Each structure stands twice: as structure tokens, then as C-alpha cells.
PDB file of C-alpha atoms and ligand atoms in Angstrom:
ATOM      1  CA  MET S 787     -47.068  40.533  16.021  1.00  0.00           C
ATOM      2  CA  ARG S 788     -44.808  41.798  18.995  1.00  0.00           C
ATOM      3  CA  VAL S 789     -41.335  41.672  18.651  1.00  0.00           C
ATOM      4  CA  ASN S 790     -38.642  41.537  21.217  1.00  0.00           C
ATOM      5  CA  VAL S 791     -35.200  42.840  20.247  1.00  0.00           C
ATOM      6  CA  HIS S 792     -32.104  43.831  22.187  1.00  0.00           C
ATOM      7  CA  VAL S 793     -30.842  47.425  20.313  1.00  0.00           C
ATOM      8  CA  ASN S 794     -28.398  48.818  21.816  1.00  0.00           C
ATOM      9  CA  GLY S 795     -27.635  46.639  24.892  1.00  0.00           C
ATOM     10  CA  VAL S 796     -31.516  47.463  25.477  1.00  0.00           C
ATOM     11  CA  ARG S 797     -34.080  44.872  25.377  1.00  0.00           C
ATOM     12  CA  GLU S 798     -37.335  46.643  23.504  1.00  0.00           C
ATOM     13  CA  THR S 799     -40.544  45.447  22.629  1.00  0.00           C
ATOM     14  CA  VAL S 800     -42.598  46.744  20.133  1.00  0.00           C
ATOM     15  CA  ASP S 801     -45.834  45.463  19.326  1.00  0.00           C
ATOM     16  CA  ASP S 802     -48.604  45.862  16.111  1.00  0.00           C
ATOM     17  CA  VAL S 803     -45.500  45.125  13.602  1.00  0.00           C
ATOM     18  CA  TRP S 804     -46.475  43.654  10.308  1.00  0.00           C
ATOM     19  CA  GLU S 805     -45.278  40.691   8.809  1.00  0.00           C
ATOM     20  CA  GLY S 806     -43.550  42.765   6.208  1.00  0.00           C
ATOM     21  CA  GLU S 807     -42.055  45.584   8.558  1.00  0.00           C
ATOM     22  CA  SER S 808     -38.228  45.481   7.439  1.00  0.00           C
ATOM     23  CA  LEU S 809     -35.723  45.832  10.559  1.00  0.00           C
ATOM     24  CA  LEU S 810     -34.625  49.309   9.606  1.00  0.00           C
ATOM     25  CA  TYR S 811     -37.929  50.354   9.361  1.00  0.00           C
ATOM     26  CA  LEU S 812     -38.429  49.299  12.887  1.00  0.00           C
ATOM     27  CA  LEU S 813     -35.225  51.080  13.753  1.00  0.00           C
ATOM     28  CA  ARG S 814     -36.146  54.248  12.378  1.00  0.00           C
ATOM     29  CA  GLU S 815     -40.496  54.793  12.743  1.00  0.00           C
ATOM     30  CA  ARG S 816     -41.113  52.616  15.875  1.00  0.00           C
ATOM     31  CA  MET S 817     -37.829  52.985  17.891  1.00  0.00           C
ATOM     32  CA  GLY S 818     -37.282  56.521  17.158  1.00  0.00           C
ATOM     33  CA  LEU S 819     -33.288  55.698  16.028  1.00  0.00           C
ATOM     34  CA  PRO S 820     -33.103  57.269  12.104  1.00  0.00           C
ATOM     35  CA  GLY S 821     -29.243  56.743  12.420  1.00  0.00           C
ATOM     36  CA  SER S 822     -29.613  54.117   9.901  1.00  0.00           C
ATOM     37  CA  LYS S 823     -30.677  55.494   6.664  1.00  0.00           C
ATOM     38  CA  ASN S 824     -33.070  54.662   3.675  1.00  0.00           C
ATOM     39  CA  ALA S 825     -31.499  55.085   0.624  1.00  0.00           C
ATOM     40  CA  CYS S 826     -32.217  52.080  -2.337  1.00  0.00           C
ATOM     41  CA  GLU S 827     -34.333  49.795   0.686  1.00  0.00           C
ATOM     42  CA  GLN S 828     -32.762  46.828  -1.798  1.00  0.00           C
ATOM     43  CA  GLY S 829     -29.874  46.054  -0.526  1.00  0.00           C
ATOM     44  CA  GLU S 830     -27.759  47.741  -2.964  1.00  0.00           C
ATOM     45  CA  CYS S 831     -26.207  50.751  -1.045  1.00  0.00           C
ATOM     46  CA  GLY S 832     -25.230  49.066   2.599  1.00  0.00           C
ATOM     47  CA  SER S 833     -26.609  53.344   3.840  1.00  0.00           C
ATOM     48  CA  CYS S 834     -28.826  51.055   6.302  1.00  0.00           C
ATOM     49  CA  THR S 835     -25.855  48.316   7.678  1.00  0.00           C
ATOM     50  CA  VAL S 836     -26.552  47.617  11.539  1.00  0.00           C
ATOM     51  CA  TYR S 837     -24.930  45.099  13.410  1.00  0.00           C
ATOM     52  CA  LEU S 838     -26.724  42.240  13.953  1.00  0.00           C
ATOM     53  CA  ASP S 839     -25.795  40.046  16.457  1.00  0.00           C
ATOM     54  CA  GLY S 840     -22.231  41.003  15.835  1.00  0.00           C
ATOM     55  CA  VAL S 841     -22.238  40.890  12.002  1.00  0.00           C
ATOM     56  CA  PRO S 842     -22.700  43.781   9.668  1.00  0.00           C
ATOM     57  CA  ALA S 843     -25.956  43.479   7.735  1.00  0.00           C
ATOM     58  CA  CYS S 844     -28.437  45.661   5.502  1.00  0.00           C
ATOM     59  CA  SER S 845     -31.188  46.284   7.709  1.00  0.00           C
ATOM     60  CA  CYS S 846     -33.523  47.117   4.987  1.00  0.00           C
ATOM     61  CA  LEU S 847     -33.119  43.065   3.868  1.00  0.00           C
ATOM     62  CA  VAL S 848     -33.464  41.853   7.346  1.00  0.00           C
ATOM     63  CA  ALA S 849     -37.652  41.479   8.101  1.00  0.00           C
ATOM     64  CA  ALA S 850     -38.113  42.720  11.374  1.00  0.00           C
ATOM     65  CA  GLY S 851     -39.507  39.778  12.801  1.00  0.00           C
ATOM     66  CA  GLN S 852     -36.494  37.863  12.582  1.00  0.00           C
ATOM     67  CA  ALA S 853     -34.748  40.182  14.139  1.00  0.00           C
ATOM     68  CA  ARG S 854     -36.941  38.103  17.829  1.00  0.00           C
ATOM     69  CA  GLU S 855     -34.572  38.233  20.705  1.00  0.00           C
ATOM     70  CA  ARG S 856     -31.498  39.008  18.757  1.00  0.00           C
ATOM     71  CA  SER S 857     -29.183  41.275  19.531  1.00  0.00           C
ATOM     72  CA  VAL S 858     -28.662  45.238  16.803  1.00  0.00           C
ATOM     73  CA  ARG S 859     -26.230  47.659  17.011  1.00  0.00           C
ATOM     74  CA  THR S 860     -26.766  50.488  15.287  1.00  0.00           C
ATOM     75  CA  VAL S 861     -24.704  53.273  14.562  1.00  0.00           C
ATOM     76  CA  GLU S 862     -26.078  55.138  17.797  1.00  0.00           C
ATOM     77  CA  GLY S 863     -24.769  52.645  19.919  1.00  0.00           C
ATOM     78  CA  LEU S 864     -21.448  52.673  18.409  1.00  0.00           C
ATOM     79  CA  ALA S 865     -21.262  56.368  20.417  1.00  0.00           C
ATOM     80  CA  THR S 866     -22.630  55.299  23.595  1.00  0.00           C
ATOM     81  CA  ALA S 867     -20.726  51.740  23.756  1.00  0.00           C
ATOM     82  CA  THR S 868     -17.515  53.959  24.133  1.00  0.00           C
ATOM     83  CA  GLY S 869     -19.071  55.296  27.889  1.00  0.00           C
ATOM     84  CA  THR S 870     -20.564  58.449  28.285  1.00  0.00           C
ATOM     85  CA  ALA S 871     -23.543  59.027  25.927  1.00  0.00           C
ATOM     86  CA  ASP S 872     -21.989  61.813  23.636  1.00  0.00           C
ATOM     87  CA  ARG S 873     -18.663  60.470  23.399  1.00  0.00           C
ATOM     88  CA  LEU S 874     -18.418  59.246  19.525  1.00  0.00           C
ATOM     89  CA  ASP S 875     -16.421  56.241  18.429  1.00  0.00           C
ATOM     90  CA  PRO S 876     -13.055  56.744  17.268  1.00  0.00           C
ATOM     91  CA  VAL S 877     -14.526  55.195  13.593  1.00  0.00           C
ATOM     92  CA  GLN S 878     -16.953  58.194  13.903  1.00  0.00           C
ATOM     93  CA  GLN S 879     -14.853  60.987  15.216  1.00  0.00           C
ATOM     94  CA  ALA S 880     -11.755  60.269  12.531  1.00  0.00           C
ATOM     95  CA  PHE S 881     -15.109  60.921   9.879  1.00  0.00           C
ATOM     96  CA  VAL S 882     -15.981  64.136  11.379  1.00  0.00           C
ATOM     97  CA  GLU S 883     -12.044  65.252  11.382  1.00  0.00           C
ATOM     98  CA  THR S 884     -11.301  64.180   8.080  1.00  0.00           C
ATOM     99  CA  GLY S 885     -14.403  65.536   6.274  1.00  0.00           C
ATOM    100  CA  ALA S 886     -15.859  62.151   4.819  1.00  0.00           C
ATOM    101  CA  VAL S 887     -18.475  63.416   6.057  1.00  0.00           C
ATOM    102  CA  GLN S 888     -20.478  65.448   2.973  1.00  0.00           C
ATOM    103  CA  CYS S 889     -24.178  64.753   2.412  1.00  0.00           C
ATOM    104  CA  GLY S 890     -23.925  61.890   5.648  1.00  0.00           C
ATOM    105  CA  PHE S 891     -26.806  59.201   3.871  1.00  0.00           C
ATOM    106  CA  CYS S 892     -24.029  57.073   3.213  1.00  0.00           C
ATOM    107  CA  THR S 893     -22.154  57.935   6.525  1.00  0.00           C
ATOM    108  CA  PRO S 894     -24.118  55.713   9.029  1.00  0.00           C
ATOM    109  CA  GLY S 895     -23.383  52.624   6.959  1.00  0.00           C
ATOM    110  CA  LEU S 896     -19.940  53.347   6.365  1.00  0.00           C
ATOM    111  CA  ILE S 897     -18.958  53.859   9.480  1.00  0.00           C
ATOM    112  CA  VAL S 898     -20.371  50.491  11.066  1.00  0.00           C
ATOM    113  CA  GLN S 899     -18.692  48.398   8.164  1.00  0.00           C
ATOM    114  CA  ALA S 900     -15.399  50.043   8.599  1.00  0.00           C
ATOM    115  CA  HIS S 901     -15.719  49.678  12.887  1.00  0.00           C
ATOM    116  CA  ASP S 902     -16.244  46.202  11.994  1.00  0.00           C
ATOM    117  CA  LEU S 903     -13.252  45.672   9.765  1.00  0.00           C
ATOM    118  CA  ILE S 904     -11.000  47.487  12.456  1.00  0.00           C
ATOM    119  CA  GLU S 905     -12.041  45.055  14.878  1.00  0.00           C
ATOM    120  CA  ARG S 906     -11.557  41.851  13.024  1.00  0.00           C
ATOM    121  CA  ASN S 907      -8.645  43.424  11.245  1.00  0.00           C
ATOM    122  CA  PRO S 908      -6.670  45.958  13.081  1.00  0.00           C
ATOM    123  CA  GLU S 909      -4.202  47.212  10.810  1.00  0.00           C
ATOM    124  CA  PRO S 910      -6.138  46.951   6.920  1.00  0.00           C
ATOM    125  CA  THR S 911      -4.298  47.711   4.077  1.00  0.00           C
ATOM    126  CA  ASP S 912      -5.939  50.088   1.324  1.00  0.00           C
ATOM    127  CA  ALA S 913      -6.930  47.632  -0.283  1.00  0.00           C
ATOM    128  CA  GLU S 914      -8.382  45.495   2.745  1.00  0.00           C
ATOM    129  CA  ILE S 915     -10.449  48.572   3.415  1.00  0.00           C
ATOM    130  CA  ARG S 916     -11.800  49.414  -0.344  1.00  0.00           C
ATOM    131  CA  GLU S 917     -12.936  45.466   0.159  1.00  0.00           C
ATOM    132  CA  ALA S 918     -14.881  45.669   3.530  1.00  0.00           C
ATOM    133  CA  LEU S 919     -16.420  49.329   2.040  1.00  0.00           C
ATOM    134  CA  ALA S 920     -17.170  47.751  -1.427  1.00  0.00           C
ATOM    135  CA  GLY S 921     -20.395  47.109  -0.785  1.00  0.00           C
ATOM    136  CA  ASN S 922     -21.450  50.720   0.694  1.00  0.00           C
ATOM    137  CA  LEU S 923     -22.094  53.468  -1.967  1.00  0.00           C
ATOM    138  CA  CYS S 924     -20.999  56.988  -1.424  1.00  0.00           C
ATOM    139  CA  ARG S 925     -22.132  59.776  -4.160  1.00  0.00           C
ATOM    140  CA  CYS S 926     -20.418  62.733  -2.859  1.00  0.00           C
ATOM    141  CA  THR S 927     -16.591  62.419  -1.557  1.00  0.00           C
ATOM    142  CA  GLY S 928     -14.900  60.459  -3.925  1.00  0.00           C
ATOM    143  CA  TYR S 929     -14.396  57.753  -1.434  1.00  0.00           C
ATOM    144  CA  GLU S 930     -10.403  59.529  -0.705  1.00  0.00           C
ATOM    145  CA  LYS S 931     -11.836  60.659   2.460  1.00  0.00           C
ATOM    146  CA  ILE S 932     -13.793  57.938   3.662  1.00  0.00           C
ATOM    147  CA  LEU S 933      -9.962  56.331   2.993  1.00  0.00           C
ATOM    148  CA  ASP S 934      -8.303  58.396   5.112  1.00  0.00           C
ATOM    149  CA  ALA S 935     -10.677  58.142   8.139  1.00  0.00           C
ATOM    150  CA  VAL S 936     -10.552  54.548   8.774  1.00  0.00           C
ATOM    151  CA  ARG S 937      -6.762  55.241   8.813  1.00  0.00           C
ATOM    152  CA  VAL S 938      -6.748  57.249  11.041  1.00  0.00           C
ATOM    153  CA  ALA S 939      -9.348  55.376  13.259  1.00  0.00           C
ATOM    154  CA  ALA S 940      -6.980  52.168  13.044  1.00  0.00           C
ATOM    155  CA  ARG S 941      -4.298  54.039  13.969  1.00  0.00           C
ATOM    156  CA  ARG S 942      -5.808  55.894  16.742  1.00  0.00           C
ATOM    157  CA  LYS S 943      -7.001  52.610  17.792  1.00  0.00           C
ATOM    158  CA  ALA S 944      -3.792  50.240  18.061  1.00  0.00           C
ATOM    159  CA  ALA S 945      -2.042  53.424  19.591  1.00  0.00           C
ATOM    160  CA  ALA S 946      -4.919  53.104  22.316  1.00  0.00           C
ATOM    161  CA  GLN S 947      -4.089  49.697  22.792  1.00  0.00           C
TER     162      GLN S 947
HETATM  163  S1  FES U1245     -31.252  50.868   2.153  1.00  0.00           S
HETATM  164 FE1  FES U1245     -30.279  49.015   2.859  1.00  0.00          FE
HETATM  165  S2  FES U1245     -28.370  48.628   0.880  1.00  0.00           S
HETATM  166 FE2  FES U1245     -29.580  50.855   0.534  1.00  0.00          FE
HETATM  167  S1  FES U1246     -21.587  62.330   1.749  1.00  0.00           S
HETATM  168 FE1  FES U1246     -23.041  61.990   0.309  1.00  0.00          FE
HETATM  169  S2  FES U1246     -23.341  60.166  -0.225  1.00  0.00           S
HETATM  170 FE2  FES U1246     -21.672  59.561   1.054  1.00  0.00          FE
END
């Protein structure tokens, strides 16, 4: 089947999509967007999180056909949305600077989820950060550096407004 989908602001057409294909597969294997990671493929880890019509979703649980004519924003799209193509979003920058990235497998999903949190709640408490990121698993960092990254990003975004 053919799937038309808006990805990071561009309308894309993908042909020969099979019925059981996930949005995650579509993004990674057909569109050359490997940022969203495939760790569990069961909706358990959050590493595949993308915005779907502005709401974070596990792309491994969304059938590619369900994304037809909808808007998808991936971790790659956060960077380009700030202006020039190689300029990171403040959340991405904070993850790099605070040491919140180790193996990096969880990072794209955490960044999308943290980005959404700060958009909705510019000054989140630690409890609110933990709750927002509860569905995103990290096996490397112990989460403290991730909390640091979200705090830093929220402060910077607030200062820039
Ligand atoms: S790969 Fe989708 S939730 Fe783990
Ligand atoms: S940095 Fe390795 S799983 Fe989080």
C-alpha cells in the first residue's frame, strides 16, 4: 500500500508498505531517519518515541498505515526546527552537555518526551520530570544525568523567552 505522511514538516510518499509494518520501521528503514531507536518493539522502553500529531507516541506500536496523512516529528526534526539544520534544540544540547548520553539507545525517546514536557510545563518539578519520563527506560545512566539535562533545558528555555 501507499502511505503519505508528513515527517518533520515534509510530505513524504512511501510505496509498497506492508500491512504489518510499524511507523518505526517506516521511519528508520524506508525514510533514512535512524534517530528513533528500536529497543523492545513492544511499547515497553520508549526509545522509539516520536510526536504523532503533536503527542508523544511509541512508533513501534503505531502501524505505518495509521500514520497516513498525519504529522510525525522525530528527534531529527527537533534540531532542524530551531533554525539551521545543524543547530540542536536546547533539550538535545543539554543532554550532550550534562553527560546524559551514554550508549545513546534511550536518548532520542527521552529527548522527545522531555521536549514535550517542557513545552507543556516550562518549570517542571523533579517529581513531574520523573513522572513524564517514567515510560522511558535507560540501562546506563541511573537517570540522574537525565534529570540534570531536563532541568538545564527547562532553565534555558525559560531564560530565552
Ligand atoms: S521500541 Fe518502541 S517502546 Fe521500545
Ligand atoms: S544511555 Fe544507554 S540506555 Fe540510556
